[in-house]
Amino acid sequence: MTPYFYKEPVLTLDNVSMSFNGELILRDINAQVLDVVRPNMKQGQVVGFYGRSGIGKSVLCRIMAGLMAPTKGAVQVGVAQEPVKPGAVGFVQQRYPLFNHRTLVDNLLVAAERKYNPAEARQQVEAYLERFCLTPHRKKYPAHLSGGQRQRAAIAQQLLCSDHLILLDEPFSGLDIAMIDEVKKIIVEVTTMDELNTVIIVSHDIVTTTALADRLWLLGYERDAAGNLLPGATINQHHQYNLAEMGLAWHPNVEAEPEFAQFVENIKEEIRASA
Amino acid sequence: MKELFSPNANPQRLVFMSMVAAQAFVLLLLWIFYPLQLFPSLGDVFRSLGSLIAEQGLIQELWASMTTALQSIAIATVLALLISYLTALPFFRPIAYAATKMRYLTLTGLTFFMALMVSSGHEVKLSVLIFGATVYLVTGMTSVILTTTQEEMDHARTLGMSEWRAFYEVVVLGKLDEMLEVVRQNFAIIWTMITLVETLYQSEGGIGLLLYKQNRYLHLDGVVAIQLVILATGALQDYVFVLLRRVFFPYSWLGAAK
């Protein structure tokens, strides 16, 4: 097993609940993403939040990104554990939005200029274009980019102005196998860029999310003593998985391992049970 | 040929242009051989056009109307943009809402109040046109602003932009091409209003007054000739706007269905 230890928290969900018009969507969610350190490894980490379609994952994303205040509870980010504000967490939305009126290079520049002076911003943008294989497309408008290029551009844009935390909402949704492999490569690439980088995947793709993550939280419904479903999705204490501890993290091609298949099967059973 | 009648088909440019030419030719033939003869003949219209240009200063009158129209649309655009962009602040939303509803006011009723407020006939004419165009422009522009999605605003916010900066990036810069389209569409309204306003304030002439006189003396050939001139001016104007959009906002057409 790869040796590792945990340091300070980088994101904390503290008793987060969210209601819309009196309807409880999320209930008392507690989760803490800790900075994981692996000796002799300069690599960040990937953590995953799994939830079925329509359970409130996008709402949770918006709360974690500071775009929406929860009805109850709080979200703290960074080493200083400050309340989250928009811009503190890089957030790549499902459809990878970019500014359609700007070319790709301008899209990245407008993000980089939030953090760097103009000369540094240009340098950073060039480096990201190169690293994400986007240099040949620098003068294109977003409408001319393919889905994969657009996703890479959206991730690069967020990385250019955020502080190590990047949140991906359904990054594998609607993609074919080849594209999923490409996105996985990008995610790993992001973690290798800086050992402090933490990628948070919020997805309904249990296999891919589990394969990439070293921590996993399962969002689901609970039942009361009488067996009735309680309103609002939550993460109960049995649905928090430390995949590193289970020996299922940081393996290349972990999906092929029988332990991984067994774990995924168990998770699926849990999901079916809470439906 | 078959694809000209297929839904959502994309005929070749040559085929499409040939079809347009054929349709124009058929229209021309209909005009020449129209059996009821209610419509003035093509020859009469051309003769009348020549006489209007040579004897009644059609070009000068067109220029006078054109400068008034351009002046009005320029001022109205600035005003409408200001009112529309201010809807970012809840305090100004009722003003924009009221402005959109003022489309229903009739211009004839307004000219009296405008005459009381400003001194010269030219100013009355201009202020009526500006008012008329502004209320239509505000309607179109606020509709464009309302197409802004949560996703677009969230995207800007996640980049650490302040609310004003996000509004500037997403709404002001991001929708400038659509605002130009709103101006293009509503410029036509100026032409319908200008003919009315010029008849109310006749001192400065204009193509509207010329049209009124031709109508009054039942010079149908003159009326058609002037209408055709206005139509051609409008088409040219539309073309210029499309050209401006292509030059300044090249991304504008990229997502359109083909």
Coordinates of C-alpha atoms in Angstrom, one line a residue:
Chain A
M1 CA 0.0 0.0 0.0
T2 CA 1.3 3.5 -0.8
P3 CA 2.3 5.3 2.4
Y4 CA 0.4 8.5 3.0
F5 CA -0.7 10.8 5.8
Y6 CA -3.2 13.6 6.1
K7 CA -2.6 17.2 6.9
E8 CA -4.9 20.1 7.3
P9 CA -8.4 20.3 5.8
V10 CA -8.8 22.0 2.4
L11 CA -12.6 21.9 2.2
T12 CA -15.2 21.4 5.0
L13 CA -18.9 20.9 4.6
D14 CA -20.2 21.6 8.0
N15 CA -23.8 20.5 8.6
V16 CA -24.9 21.8 5.2
S17 CA -28.7 21.8 4.4
M18 CA -30.5 23.4 1.5
S19 CA -34.2 24.0 1.0
F20 CA -36.1 25.5 -1.9
N21 CA -39.6 26.8 -1.2
G22 CA -39.8 24.7 1.9
E23 CA -38.7 21.5 0.1
L24 CA -35.6 20.0 1.7
I25 CA -33.1 19.1 -1.0
L26 CA -29.9 18.5 1.0
R27 CA -29.8 17.6 4.7
D28 CA -27.1 17.9 7.3
I29 CA -24.2 17.1 5.0
N30 CA -20.8 16.8 6.8
A31 CA -17.6 16.0 4.9
Q32 CA -14.0 17.1 5.1
V33 CA -11.5 17.0 2.4
L34 CA -8.0 16.7 3.9
D35 CA -4.7 17.5 2.2
V36 CA -3.2 14.1 1.6
V37 CA 0.6 13.8 1.5
R38 CA 2.4 10.9 -0.1
P39 CA 6.2 10.9 0.7
N40 CA 8.4 11.3 -2.4
M41 CA 5.3 12.1 -4.5
K42 CA 4.6 15.6 -5.8
Q43 CA 1.0 15.0 -6.7
G44 CA -2.3 16.4 -5.5
Q45 CA -5.4 14.4 -5.0
V46 CA -8.8 13.5 -6.4
V47 CA -11.9 13.1 -4.2
G48 CA -15.4 12.2 -5.3
F49 CA -18.9 12.8 -4.4
Y50 CA -21.3 10.3 -5.9
G51 CA -25.1 10.9 -6.2
R52 CA -27.9 9.6 -8.4
S53 CA -29.3 11.9 -11.0
G54 CA -31.6 14.5 -9.6
I55 CA -30.5 14.1 -6.1
G56 CA -29.1 17.6 -5.7
K57 CA -25.5 17.2 -6.8
S58 CA -25.5 20.5 -8.8
V59 CA -26.9 22.3 -5.8
L60 CA -24.2 20.9 -3.7
C61 CA -21.6 22.0 -6.3
R62 CA -23.0 25.5 -6.3
I63 CA -22.8 25.6 -2.5
M64 CA -19.2 24.3 -2.4
A65 CA -18.2 26.8 -5.1
G66 CA -19.7 29.6 -3.0
L67 CA -22.3 30.5 -5.6
M68 CA -25.2 29.8 -3.3
A69 CA -25.4 30.1 0.5
P70 CA -26.8 27.0 2.2
T71 CA -30.0 27.3 4.2
K72 CA -28.2 25.9 7.2
G73 CA -24.5 25.1 7.8
A74 CA -21.3 26.4 6.2
V75 CA -18.6 25.6 3.8
Q76 CA -14.9 26.5 4.7
V77 CA -12.1 26.3 2.2
G78 CA -8.3 26.6 2.1
V79 CA -5.7 26.0 4.7
A80 CA -7.1 28.9 6.7
Q81 CA -10.6 27.4 6.5
E82 CA -12.3 30.6 5.5
P83 CA -16.0 30.7 4.5
V84 CA -16.2 30.0 0.8
K85 CA -16.7 32.9 -1.6
P86 CA -17.3 32.8 -5.4
G87 CA -13.9 32.4 -7.0
A88 CA -12.2 30.6 -4.1
V89 CA -13.0 27.3 -5.7
G90 CA -12.5 26.7 -9.4
F91 CA -15.8 25.3 -10.7
V92 CA -16.2 23.6 -14.0
Q93 CA -19.9 23.3 -14.7
Q94 CA -21.5 20.5 -16.6
R95 CA -21.5 22.1 -20.1
Y96 CA -18.0 23.7 -19.7
P97 CA -19.1 27.3 -20.2
L98 CA -16.6 29.7 -21.7
F99 CA -17.0 33.3 -22.8
N100 CA -18.3 32.8 -26.4
H101 CA -17.3 36.4 -27.4
R102 CA -13.7 35.8 -26.6
T103 CA -11.1 33.6 -28.4
L104 CA -9.6 30.7 -26.4
V105 CA -6.5 32.7 -25.6
D106 CA -8.6 35.6 -24.4
N107 CA -10.7 33.4 -22.3
L108 CA -7.7 32.1 -20.5
L109 CA -6.2 35.6 -20.2
V110 CA -9.3 37.1 -18.6
A111 CA -9.0 34.4 -16.0
A112 CA -5.3 34.7 -15.5
E113 CA -5.4 38.5 -15.1
R114 CA -7.5 38.0 -12.0
K115 CA -4.4 36.6 -10.3
Y116 CA -1.3 37.6 -12.2
N117 CA 0.1 40.9 -13.6
P118 CA -0.4 41.2 -17.5
A119 CA 3.1 39.9 -18.4
E120 CA 2.9 36.9 -16.0
A121 CA -0.7 36.2 -17.1
R122 CA 0.5 35.8 -20.7
Q123 CA 3.3 33.5 -19.6
Q124 CA 0.9 31.4 -17.6
V125 CA -1.6 31.2 -20.4
E126 CA 1.0 30.1 -22.8
A127 CA 2.1 27.4 -20.4
Y128 CA -1.4 26.1 -19.9
L129 CA -2.2 26.2 -23.6
E130 CA 0.9 24.0 -24.1
R131 CA 0.2 21.7 -21.2
F132 CA -3.5 21.1 -22.2
C133 CA -2.6 20.7 -26.0
L134 CA -4.6 23.7 -26.9
T135 CA -1.9 25.9 -28.6
P136 CA -3.1 25.2 -32.1
H137 CA -6.6 26.3 -31.2
R138 CA -5.6 29.5 -29.4
K139 CA -7.3 31.9 -31.9
K140 CA -10.5 29.9 -32.1
Y141 CA -13.8 31.0 -30.5
P142 CA -15.4 28.5 -28.2
A143 CA -18.1 27.6 -30.8
H144 CA -15.3 26.2 -32.9
L145 CA -13.8 23.9 -30.2
S146 CA -14.7 20.3 -29.8
G147 CA -16.3 19.0 -26.6
G148 CA -12.9 17.7 -25.3
Q149 CA -11.1 20.9 -26.2
R150 CA -13.8 22.9 -24.6
Q151 CA -13.6 20.9 -21.4
R152 CA -9.8 21.3 -21.2
A153 CA -10.1 25.0 -21.8
A154 CA -12.7 25.3 -19.1
I155 CA -10.5 23.4 -16.6
A156 CA -7.5 25.5 -17.6
Q157 CA -9.5 28.7 -17.2
Q158 CA -10.5 27.7 -13.7
L159 CA -7.0 26.6 -12.7
L160 CA -5.5 29.9 -13.9
C161 CA -7.5 31.8 -11.3
S162 CA -8.3 29.4 -8.4
D163 CA -6.2 28.4 -5.4
H164 CA -5.6 24.7 -5.8
L165 CA -9.2 23.5 -5.3
I166 CA -11.1 22.6 -8.5
L167 CA -14.6 21.3 -8.6
L168 CA -15.9 19.3 -11.6
D169 CA -19.7 18.9 -12.0
E170 CA -20.4 15.7 -13.9
P171 CA -17.2 15.6 -15.9
F172 CA -18.0 12.2 -17.5
S173 CA -21.6 12.9 -18.3
G174 CA -22.5 11.9 -21.9
L175 CA -19.0 11.0 -22.9
D176 CA -17.8 7.9 -24.8
I177 CA -15.1 5.6 -23.5
A178 CA -12.3 7.4 -25.3
M179 CA -13.4 10.8 -24.1
I180 CA -13.8 9.5 -20.5
D181 CA -10.2 8.3 -20.8
E182 CA -9.1 11.7 -22.0
V183 CA -10.9 13.4 -19.1
K184 CA -9.3 11.0 -16.7
K185 CA -5.9 11.9 -18.1
I186 CA -6.7 15.6 -17.7
I187 CA -7.8 15.2 -14.1
V188 CA -4.5 13.3 -13.3
E189 CA -2.6 16.0 -15.2
V190 CA -4.2 18.6 -13.0
T191 CA -3.1 16.8 -9.8
T192 CA 0.5 16.5 -11.1
M193 CA 0.7 20.3 -11.8
D194 CA 0.9 21.1 -8.1
E195 CA 0.9 18.8 -5.1
L196 CA -1.6 21.1 -3.4
N197 CA -4.1 20.7 -6.2
T198 CA -7.3 18.9 -5.2
V199 CA -9.8 17.9 -7.8
I200 CA -13.3 17.3 -6.4
I201 CA -15.5 15.2 -8.8
V202 CA -19.2 15.4 -8.3
S203 CA -20.7 12.7 -10.5
H204 CA -23.2 9.9 -11.0
D205 CA -20.6 7.8 -12.7
I206 CA -19.6 5.5 -9.9
V207 CA -17.0 3.4 -11.7
T208 CA -14.9 6.3 -13.1
T209 CA -15.2 8.4 -10.0
T210 CA -14.2 5.6 -7.7
A211 CA -11.2 4.7 -10.0
L212 CA -9.8 8.2 -9.8
A213 CA -10.6 9.2 -6.2
D214 CA -8.8 8.4 -2.9
R215 CA -11.9 9.5 -0.9
L216 CA -15.5 9.0 -1.8
W217 CA -18.7 10.3 -0.3
L218 CA -22.0 8.8 -1.3
L219 CA -25.0 11.1 -1.4
G220 CA -28.3 9.3 -0.7
Y221 CA -31.5 9.2 1.2
E222 CA -32.0 7.8 4.6
R223 CA -35.0 6.0 6.0
D224 CA -36.7 6.5 9.4
A225 CA -37.4 3.7 11.9
A226 CA -40.6 2.9 10.1
G227 CA -38.8 2.5 6.8
N228 CA -40.1 5.8 5.2
L229 CA -37.7 7.9 3.2
L230 CA -36.5 11.0 5.0
P231 CA -36.6 14.2 2.9
G232 CA -33.3 15.7 1.6
A233 CA -30.3 13.8 0.4
T234 CA -27.4 13.4 2.9
I235 CA -24.1 11.6 3.4
N236 CA -24.5 9.2 6.4
Q237 CA -21.4 8.0 8.2
H238 CA -21.4 4.6 6.5
H239 CA -21.3 6.3 3.1
Q240 CA -17.9 7.9 3.5
Y241 CA -15.1 5.8 2.0
N242 CA -11.4 6.2 2.4
L243 CA -10.3 4.4 -0.8
A244 CA -6.6 4.9 0.1
E245 CA -7.1 3.1 3.4
M246 CA -8.9 0.3 1.5
G247 CA -6.0 0.0 -0.9
L248 CA -8.1 1.1 -3.9
A249 CA -6.4 4.4 -4.6
W250 CA -3.5 5.5 -6.8
H251 CA -3.3 2.2 -8.8
P252 CA -3.0 2.4 -12.5
N253 CA -5.9 0.5 -14.1
V254 CA -7.5 -0.1 -10.7
E255 CA -10.8 -0.9 -12.4
A256 CA -9.3 -4.3 -13.5
E257 CA -8.7 -5.4 -9.9
P258 CA -11.3 -7.8 -8.4
E259 CA -11.3 -5.8 -5.1
F260 CA -12.3 -2.7 -7.0
A261 CA -15.1 -4.5 -8.8
Q262 CA -16.4 -5.9 -5.5
F263 CA -16.3 -2.5 -3.9
V264 CA -18.3 -0.9 -6.8
E265 CA -20.8 -3.8 -6.6
N266 CA -21.2 -3.1 -2.8
I267 CA -21.7 0.6 -3.5
K268 CA -24.4 -0.2 -6.1
E269 CA -26.2 -2.3 -3.6
E270 CA -26.1 0.6 -1.1
I271 CA -27.5 2.9 -3.8
R272 CA -30.3 0.5 -4.6
A273 CA -31.1 0.1 -1.0
S274 CA -31.5 3.8 -0.4
A275 CA -33.7 4.3 -3.5
Chain B
M1 CA -34.4 21.6 -57.0
K2 CA -36.0 19.1 -54.6
E3 CA -34.1 20.5 -51.6
L4 CA -35.7 23.9 -52.1
F5 CA -38.9 22.3 -50.8
S6 CA -37.3 20.1 -48.1
P7 CA -37.5 21.3 -44.5
N8 CA -34.3 22.7 -43.0
A9 CA -32.4 22.0 -46.3
N10 CA -29.2 23.9 -47.2
P11 CA -29.3 24.4 -50.9
Q12 CA -26.1 25.4 -52.7
R13 CA -25.5 29.2 -53.0
L14 CA -25.9 29.2 -56.7
V15 CA -29.1 27.3 -56.6
F16 CA -30.4 29.6 -53.9
M17 CA -29.4 32.8 -55.7
S18 CA -31.0 31.5 -58.9
M19 CA -34.2 30.8 -57.0
V20 CA -34.2 34.4 -55.6
A21 CA -33.6 35.8 -59.1
A22 CA -36.5 33.7 -60.5
Q23 CA -38.8 34.9 -57.7
A24 CA -37.9 38.5 -58.4
F25 CA -38.5 38.0 -62.1
V26 CA -41.9 36.5 -61.5
L27 CA -42.8 39.4 -59.2
L28 CA -41.7 41.8 -62.0
L29 CA -43.8 39.9 -64.6
L30 CA -46.8 40.1 -62.3
W31 CA -46.3 43.8 -61.9
I32 CA -46.0 44.3 -65.6
F33 CA -48.9 42.2 -66.6
Y34 CA -51.2 42.6 -63.6
P35 CA -54.6 42.4 -65.1
L36 CA -56.5 44.9 -62.8
Q37 CA -54.1 47.7 -63.5
L38 CA -54.8 49.1 -60.0
F39 CA -51.1 49.2 -59.4
P40 CA -49.2 51.8 -61.4
S41 CA -47.1 50.4 -64.2
L42 CA -43.4 49.9 -63.8
G43 CA -42.7 52.5 -66.5
D44 CA -44.9 55.1 -64.7
V45 CA -43.1 54.4 -61.4
F46 CA -39.7 54.9 -63.0
R47 CA -40.9 58.1 -64.8
S48 CA -42.2 59.4 -61.5
L49 CA -39.0 58.4 -59.7
G50 CA -37.0 60.5 -62.3
S51 CA -39.3 63.4 -61.9
L52 CA -39.2 63.2 -58.1
I53 CA -35.4 63.2 -58.2
A54 CA -35.1 66.0 -60.8
E55 CA -37.9 68.3 -59.8
Q56 CA -38.8 67.6 -56.2
G57 CA -35.4 66.9 -54.7
L58 CA -36.1 63.3 -53.6
I59 CA -32.4 62.7 -52.8
Q60 CA -32.1 65.8 -50.6
E61 CA -35.3 64.9 -48.9
L62 CA -34.1 61.3 -48.4
W63 CA -30.8 62.7 -47.0
A64 CA -32.7 65.0 -44.6
S65 CA -34.8 62.1 -43.3
M66 CA -31.8 59.8 -43.2
T67 CA -29.8 62.2 -41.0
T68 CA -32.7 62.7 -38.7
A69 CA -33.3 58.9 -38.5
L70 CA -29.6 58.3 -37.8
Q71 CA -29.5 61.0 -35.2
S72 CA -32.6 59.6 -33.5
I73 CA -31.5 56.0 -33.5
A74 CA -28.0 56.9 -32.2
I75 CA -29.5 58.8 -29.2
A76 CA -32.2 56.3 -28.6
T77 CA -29.6 53.4 -28.6
V78 CA -27.5 55.1 -26.0
L79 CA -30.6 55.8 -23.9
A80 CA -32.0 52.3 -24.3
L81 CA -28.7 50.7 -23.5
L82 CA -28.5 52.8 -20.4
I83 CA -32.0 52.0 -19.2
S84 CA -31.6 48.3 -20.1
Y85 CA -28.2 47.9 -18.4
L86 CA -29.5 49.7 -15.3
T87 CA -32.0 46.8 -14.8
A88 CA -29.0 45.1 -13.1
L89 CA -30.1 47.3 -10.2
P90 CA -33.5 46.4 -8.9
F91 CA -34.2 50.1 -8.3
F92 CA -34.3 50.8 -12.0
R93 CA -36.3 47.8 -13.1
P94 CA -39.7 49.5 -12.8
I95 CA -38.4 52.3 -15.1
A96 CA -37.4 49.8 -17.8
Y97 CA -40.7 48.0 -17.3
A98 CA -42.6 51.2 -17.7
A99 CA -40.5 52.2 -20.8
T100 CA -41.4 48.9 -22.5
K101 CA -45.1 49.5 -21.9
M102 CA -44.9 53.0 -23.5
R103 CA -44.8 51.3 -26.9
Y104 CA -48.6 51.5 -26.7
L105 CA -48.7 55.3 -26.6
T106 CA -49.6 57.0 -29.9
L107 CA -47.2 59.4 -31.4
T108 CA -49.8 61.9 -32.4
G109 CA -50.8 62.3 -28.7
L110 CA -47.2 62.7 -27.7
T111 CA -46.2 65.5 -30.1
F112 CA -48.4 68.0 -28.2
F113 CA -46.5 67.3 -25.0
M114 CA -43.2 67.3 -26.8
A115 CA -44.1 70.7 -28.4
L116 CA -44.7 72.1 -24.9
M117 CA -41.3 70.8 -23.7
V118 CA -39.0 71.8 -26.5
S119 CA -38.6 74.9 -28.6
S120 CA -38.1 74.1 -32.3
G121 CA -40.0 71.9 -34.7
H122 CA -36.8 70.0 -35.4
E123 CA -36.5 69.2 -31.7
V124 CA -40.1 68.1 -31.4
K125 CA -39.5 65.8 -34.4
L126 CA -36.3 64.5 -33.0
S127 CA -37.7 64.0 -29.5
V128 CA -40.8 62.1 -30.7
L129 CA -38.6 59.8 -32.8
I130 CA -36.1 59.3 -30.0
F131 CA -39.0 58.5 -27.6
G132 CA -40.6 56.1 -30.0
A133 CA -37.4 54.3 -30.8
T134 CA -36.2 54.1 -27.2
V135 CA -39.3 52.3 -25.9
Y136 CA -39.0 49.7 -28.7
L137 CA -35.3 49.3 -28.2
V138 CA -35.6 48.9 -24.4
T139 CA -38.1 46.2 -25.0
G140 CA -35.8 44.3 -27.3
M141 CA -32.7 45.0 -25.2
T142 CA -34.2 43.9 -21.9
S143 CA -35.4 40.7 -23.6
V144 CA -31.8 40.0 -24.7
I145 CA -30.6 40.7 -21.1
L146 CA -33.2 38.3 -19.8
T147 CA -31.7 35.5 -21.9
T148 CA -28.6 35.5 -19.6
T149 CA -28.4 32.2 -17.9
Q150 CA -27.5 31.3 -14.4
E151 CA -24.7 29.2 -15.9
E152 CA -23.2 32.2 -17.7
M153 CA -23.2 34.4 -14.5
D154 CA -21.9 31.5 -12.3
H155 CA -19.1 31.0 -14.8
A156 CA -18.0 34.6 -14.5
R157 CA -18.3 34.5 -10.7
T158 CA -16.2 31.4 -10.3
L159 CA -13.4 33.3 -12.1
G160 CA -13.5 35.7 -9.1
M161 CA -15.2 38.5 -10.9
S162 CA -17.2 41.0 -8.9
E163 CA -21.0 41.3 -9.6
W164 CA -20.4 44.4 -11.7
R165 CA -17.5 42.8 -13.6
A166 CA -19.5 39.7 -14.2
F167 CA -22.4 41.8 -15.5
Y168 CA -20.0 43.7 -17.8
E169 CA -18.3 40.5 -19.1
V170 CA -21.5 38.4 -19.6
V171 CA -24.2 40.9 -20.3
V172 CA -22.5 44.0 -21.7
L173 CA -19.6 42.4 -23.7
G174 CA -21.2 39.0 -24.2
K175 CA -24.4 40.3 -25.7
L176 CA -23.2 43.4 -27.6
D177 CA -23.8 41.6 -30.9
E178 CA -27.4 40.8 -30.0
M179 CA -27.9 44.5 -29.0
L180 CA -26.7 45.5 -32.4
E181 CA -29.3 43.1 -33.9
V182 CA -32.0 44.7 -31.7
V183 CA -31.0 48.1 -33.1
R184 CA -31.1 46.8 -36.7
Q185 CA -34.5 45.4 -36.2
N186 CA -35.9 48.5 -34.6
F187 CA -34.4 50.9 -37.0
A188 CA -37.2 50.1 -39.4
I189 CA -39.6 51.6 -36.8
I190 CA -37.9 54.9 -37.2
W191 CA -38.8 54.9 -40.9
T192 CA -42.5 54.2 -40.2
M193 CA -42.5 57.0 -37.5
I194 CA -40.5 59.5 -39.5
T195 CA -43.1 59.7 -42.3
L196 CA -45.7 60.4 -39.7
V197 CA -43.7 63.0 -37.8
E198 CA -42.6 64.8 -41.0
T199 CA -46.2 65.4 -41.9
L200 CA -46.9 66.9 -38.5
Y201 CA -43.8 69.2 -38.7
Q202 CA -43.5 70.1 -42.3
S203 CA -41.0 73.0 -42.1
E204 CA -38.0 70.8 -42.6
G205 CA -39.3 68.6 -45.4
G206 CA -38.1 65.1 -45.6
I207 CA -39.1 62.0 -47.6
G208 CA -42.2 61.5 -45.3
L209 CA -43.6 64.8 -46.3
L210 CA -42.9 64.1 -50.0
L211 CA -44.8 60.8 -49.6
Y212 CA -47.6 62.6 -47.9
K213 CA -47.9 65.1 -50.8
Q214 CA -47.9 62.3 -53.4
N215 CA -50.6 60.5 -51.4
R216 CA -52.7 63.6 -51.1
Y217 CA -52.7 64.3 -54.8
L218 CA -53.3 60.6 -55.6
H219 CA -50.0 60.3 -57.4
L220 CA -49.9 56.5 -57.0
D221 CA -46.8 56.1 -59.2
G222 CA -45.0 58.7 -57.0
V223 CA -46.1 56.9 -53.8
V224 CA -44.8 53.6 -55.1
A225 CA -41.6 55.2 -56.2
I226 CA -41.0 56.7 -52.8
Q227 CA -41.9 53.5 -51.0
L228 CA -39.5 51.6 -53.2
V229 CA -36.8 54.2 -52.3
I230 CA -37.5 53.7 -48.6
L231 CA -37.5 49.9 -49.1
A232 CA -34.1 50.0 -50.8
T233 CA -32.7 52.4 -48.2
G234 CA -33.9 50.0 -45.5
A235 CA -32.5 47.0 -47.2
L236 CA -29.1 48.8 -47.6
Q237 CA -29.3 49.8 -44.0
D238 CA -29.9 46.2 -42.9
Y239 CA -27.0 45.0 -45.0
V240 CA -24.7 47.6 -43.3
F241 CA -25.8 46.4 -39.9
V242 CA -25.2 42.7 -40.9
L243 CA -21.8 43.8 -42.2
L244 CA -20.9 45.6 -39.0
R245 CA -22.0 42.5 -37.0
R246 CA -19.8 40.3 -39.1
V247 CA -16.8 42.6 -38.8
F248 CA -17.0 43.5 -35.1
F249 CA -18.6 40.3 -33.8
P250 CA -17.3 37.4 -35.9
Y251 CA -18.3 34.9 -33.2
S252 CA -21.9 35.9 -33.5
W253 CA -22.8 33.5 -36.3
L254 CA -20.8 30.5 -35.2
G255 CA -23.5 28.9 -33.1
A256 CA -26.4 29.6 -35.5
A257 CA -28.2 26.7 -37.1
K258 CA -27.3 26.1 -40.7

